[in-house]
PDB file of C-alpha atoms in Angstrom:
ATOM      1  CA  MET A   1     128.803  80.876 125.903  1.00  0.00           C
ATOM      2  CA  ASN A   2     130.209  77.472 126.749  1.00  0.00           C
ATOM      3  CA  SER A   3     127.976  74.586 127.803  1.00  0.00           C
ATOM      4  CA  TYR A   4     129.435  74.508 131.341  1.00  0.00           C
ATOM      5  CA  LEU A   5     128.387  78.079 132.137  1.00  0.00           C
ATOM      6  CA  LEU A   6     125.115  77.880 130.202  1.00  0.00           C
ATOM      7  CA  THR A   7     124.098  74.743 132.110  1.00  0.00           C
ATOM      8  CA  ILE A   8     124.777  76.379 135.462  1.00  0.00           C
ATOM      9  CA  LEU A   9     122.915  79.575 134.521  1.00  0.00           C
ATOM     10  CA  LEU A  10     119.904  77.591 133.303  1.00  0.00           C
ATOM     11  CA  LEU A  11     119.946  75.535 136.524  1.00  0.00           C
ATOM     12  CA  VAL A  12     120.029  78.698 138.637  1.00  0.00           C
ATOM     13  CA  GLY A  13     117.114  80.196 136.684  1.00  0.00           C
ATOM     14  CA  SER A  14     115.210  76.946 136.881  1.00  0.00           C
ATOM     15  CA  ASN A  15     115.669  76.732 140.634  1.00  0.00           C
ATOM     16  CA  ILE A  16     114.512  80.305 141.131  1.00  0.00           C
ATOM     17  CA  MET A  17     111.301  79.431 139.295  1.00  0.00           C
ATOM     18  CA  MET A  18     110.976  76.154 141.238  1.00  0.00           C
ATOM     19  CA  THR A  19     111.359  77.927 144.579  1.00  0.00           C
ATOM     20  CA  LEU A  20     108.723  80.475 143.550  1.00  0.00           C
ATOM     21  CA  ALA A  21     106.379  77.697 142.397  1.00  0.00           C
ATOM     22  CA  TRP A  22     106.795  75.690 145.597  1.00  0.00           C
ATOM     23  CA  TYR A  23     106.903  78.467 148.187  1.00  0.00           C
ATOM     24  CA  GLY A  24     105.689  81.648 146.485  1.00  0.00           C
ATOM     25  CA  HIS A  25     102.063  80.801 147.201  1.00  0.00           C
ATOM     26  CA  LEU A  26     102.886  80.859 150.909  1.00  0.00           C
ATOM     27  CA  LYS A  27     104.139  84.434 150.559  1.00  0.00           C
ATOM     28  CA  LEU A  28     101.054  85.364 148.541  1.00  0.00           C
ATOM     29  CA  GLN A  29      98.890  83.916 151.312  1.00  0.00           C
ATOM     30  CA  GLU A  30     100.896  85.810 153.938  1.00  0.00           C
ATOM     31  CA  MET A  31     100.280  89.015 151.940  1.00  0.00           C
ATOM     32  CA  GLY A  32      96.546  88.242 151.750  1.00  0.00           C
ATOM     33  CA  VAL A  33      96.539  87.828 147.951  1.00  0.00           C
ATOM     34  CA  THR A  34      95.475  84.180 147.872  1.00  0.00           C
ATOM     35  CA  THR A  35      93.757  83.925 151.246  1.00  0.00           C
ATOM     36  CA  GLY A  36      90.583  81.961 150.747  1.00  0.00           C
ATOM     37  CA  TRP A  37      91.629  80.476 147.409  1.00  0.00           C
ATOM     38  CA  PRO A  38      90.765  76.778 147.050  1.00  0.00           C
ATOM     39  CA  LEU A  39      93.713  74.402 147.084  1.00  0.00           C
ATOM     40  CA  MET A  40      93.134  73.462 143.427  1.00  0.00           C
ATOM     41  CA  ALA A  41      93.576  77.115 142.391  1.00  0.00           C
ATOM     42  CA  ILE A  42      96.870  77.273 144.315  1.00  0.00           C
ATOM     43  CA  ILE A  43      98.000  74.063 142.590  1.00  0.00           C
ATOM     44  CA  VAL A  44      97.164  75.466 139.141  1.00  0.00           C
ATOM     45  CA  LEU A  45      98.993  78.705 139.978  1.00  0.00           C
ATOM     46  CA  SER A  46     102.067  76.746 141.086  1.00  0.00           C
ATOM     47  CA  TRP A  47     101.918  74.541 137.969  1.00  0.00           C
ATOM     48  CA  GLY A  48     101.845  77.677 135.852  1.00  0.00           C
ATOM     49  CA  VAL A  49     105.040  78.904 137.469  1.00  0.00           C
ATOM     50  CA  ALA A  50     106.591  75.421 137.344  1.00  0.00           C
ATOM     51  CA  PHE A  51     106.066  75.330 133.570  1.00  0.00           C
ATOM     52  CA  PHE A  52     108.765  77.994 133.236  1.00  0.00           C
ATOM     53  CA  GLU A  53     110.998  76.015 135.604  1.00  0.00           C
ATOM     54  CA  TYR A  54     110.786  73.065 133.229  1.00  0.00           C
ATOM     55  CA  CYS A  55     111.481  75.352 130.260  1.00  0.00           C
ATOM     56  CA  LEU A  56     114.870  76.004 131.858  1.00  0.00           C
ATOM     57  CA  MET A  57     115.581  72.667 133.583  1.00  0.00           C
ATOM     58  CA  VAL A  58     115.119  70.438 130.541  1.00  0.00           C
ATOM     59  CA  PRO A  59     117.519  72.443 128.322  1.00  0.00           C
ATOM     60  CA  ALA A  60     120.018  72.653 131.209  1.00  0.00           C
ATOM     61  CA  ASN A  61     120.094  68.868 131.472  1.00  0.00           C
ATOM     62  CA  ARG A  62     120.209  68.401 127.686  1.00  0.00           C
ATOM     63  CA  ILE A  63     123.043  70.885 127.216  1.00  0.00           C
ATOM     64  CA  GLY A  64     125.005  69.780 130.290  1.00  0.00           C
ATOM     65  CA  PHE A  65     124.775  65.992 129.876  1.00  0.00           C
ATOM     66  CA  GLN A  66     127.931  64.245 128.627  1.00  0.00           C
ATOM     67  CA  GLY A  67     125.836  61.952 126.442  1.00  0.00           C
ATOM     68  CA  ASN A  68     124.840  65.051 124.453  1.00  0.00           C
ATOM     69  CA  GLY A  69     128.355  66.497 124.329  1.00  0.00           C
ATOM     70  CA  GLY A  70     128.066  68.444 127.588  1.00  0.00           C
ATOM     71  CA  PRO A  71     130.603  68.605 130.406  1.00  0.00           C
ATOM     72  CA  PHE A  72     128.679  66.740 133.156  1.00  0.00           C
ATOM     73  CA  SER A  73     127.855  63.135 133.957  1.00  0.00           C
ATOM     74  CA  LEU A  74     124.296  62.385 135.060  1.00  0.00           C
ATOM     75  CA  LEU A  75     125.407  62.139 138.707  1.00  0.00           C
ATOM     76  CA  GLN A  76     127.298  65.428 138.475  1.00  0.00           C
ATOM     77  CA  LEU A  77     124.246  67.161 136.998  1.00  0.00           C
ATOM     78  CA  LYS A  78     122.035  65.918 139.822  1.00  0.00           C
ATOM     79  CA  VAL A  79     124.441  66.811 142.626  1.00  0.00           C
ATOM     80  CA  LEU A  80     125.097  70.233 141.076  1.00  0.00           C
ATOM     81  CA  GLN A  81     121.354  70.829 140.753  1.00  0.00           C
ATOM     82  CA  GLU A  82     120.756  69.921 144.405  1.00  0.00           C
ATOM     83  CA  CYS A  83     123.485  72.271 145.596  1.00  0.00           C
ATOM     84  CA  ILE A  84     122.126  75.091 143.416  1.00  0.00           C
ATOM     85  CA  THR A  85     118.638  74.344 144.793  1.00  0.00           C
ATOM     86  CA  LEU A  86     119.856  74.850 148.349  1.00  0.00           C
ATOM     87  CA  MET A  87     121.701  78.083 147.542  1.00  0.00           C
ATOM     88  CA  VAL A  88     118.754  79.515 145.610  1.00  0.00           C
ATOM     89  CA  PHE A  89     116.324  78.467 148.344  1.00  0.00           C
ATOM     90  CA  VAL A  90     118.371  80.229 151.023  1.00  0.00           C
ATOM     91  CA  VAL A  91     118.554  83.464 149.008  1.00  0.00           C
ATOM     92  CA  VAL A  92     114.954  83.511 147.706  1.00  0.00           C
ATOM     93  CA  SER A  93     113.345  82.390 150.963  1.00  0.00           C
ATOM     94  CA  GLY A  94     115.519  84.858 152.881  1.00  0.00           C
ATOM     95  CA  LEU A  95     114.204  87.656 150.675  1.00  0.00           C
ATOM     96  CA  MET A  96     110.583  86.468 150.773  1.00  0.00           C
ATOM     97  CA  PHE A  97     110.390  85.442 154.439  1.00  0.00           C
ATOM     98  CA  ARG A  98     112.587  87.865 156.344  1.00  0.00           C
ATOM     99  CA  ASN A  99     111.646  86.429 159.755  1.00  0.00           C
ATOM    100  CA  MET A 100     113.094  82.991 158.935  1.00  0.00           C
ATOM    101  CA  GLN A 101     116.081  82.022 161.108  1.00  0.00           C
ATOM    102  CA  PHE A 102     118.898  79.732 159.990  1.00  0.00           C
ATOM    103  CA  THR A 103     120.620  77.486 162.518  1.00  0.00           C
ATOM    104  CA  TRP A 104     124.021  75.833 162.793  1.00  0.00           C
ATOM    105  CA  ASN A 105     122.690  72.401 161.840  1.00  0.00           C
ATOM    106  CA  GLN A 106     121.320  73.898 158.617  1.00  0.00           C
ATOM    107  CA  LEU A 107     124.749  75.403 157.895  1.00  0.00           C
ATOM    108  CA  TRP A 108     126.375  72.001 158.462  1.00  0.00           C
ATOM    109  CA  SER A 109     123.883  70.321 156.136  1.00  0.00           C
ATOM    110  CA  ALA A 110     124.702  72.917 153.460  1.00  0.00           C
ATOM    111  CA  LEU A 111     128.407  72.213 153.898  1.00  0.00           C
ATOM    112  CA  CYS A 112     127.705  68.488 153.486  1.00  0.00           C
ATOM    113  CA  LEU A 113     125.997  69.236 150.155  1.00  0.00           C
ATOM    114  CA  ILE A 114     129.006  71.270 149.052  1.00  0.00           C
ATOM    115  CA  GLY A 115     131.138  68.276 150.037  1.00  0.00           C
ATOM    116  CA  ALA A 116     128.881  66.080 147.918  1.00  0.00           C
ATOM    117  CA  VAL A 117     129.577  68.321 144.924  1.00  0.00           C
ATOM    118  CA  TYR A 118     133.307  68.091 145.615  1.00  0.00           C
ATOM    119  CA  PHE A 119     133.258  64.283 145.716  1.00  0.00           C
ATOM    120  CA  ALA A 120     130.944  64.004 142.698  1.00  0.00           C
ATOM    121  CA  PHE A 121     133.441  66.005 140.609  1.00  0.00           C
ATOM    122  CA  LYS A 122     136.593  64.437 142.056  1.00  0.00           C
ATOM    123  CA  LYS A 123     138.357  62.206 139.538  1.00  0.00           C
TER     124      LYS A 123
END
């Protein structure tokens, strides 16, 4: 597998784990699983999930960075990661929180991020 595709796949996996670490506890609370848990326990739970996010994010940046022979500049990696974050968030949060509504201004902000990716990769 080439470093371009591997970097993107690792970033997608990393962002799935990040979204679960940041927002999964809210779903668990909604389901009654963590209701009454102290905040420190929720933080430790989220850190545990975030560990796996880092296990994917760090290799993605190492493999993808031009300074290590990868295809992306530092700026391109960051902009790509932010765009992937938004796409993963929309999908994962849409699956976890079915009552969430998206609005036109959120669509426009997503299009602006896609534009940011375009300009970051434009030569």
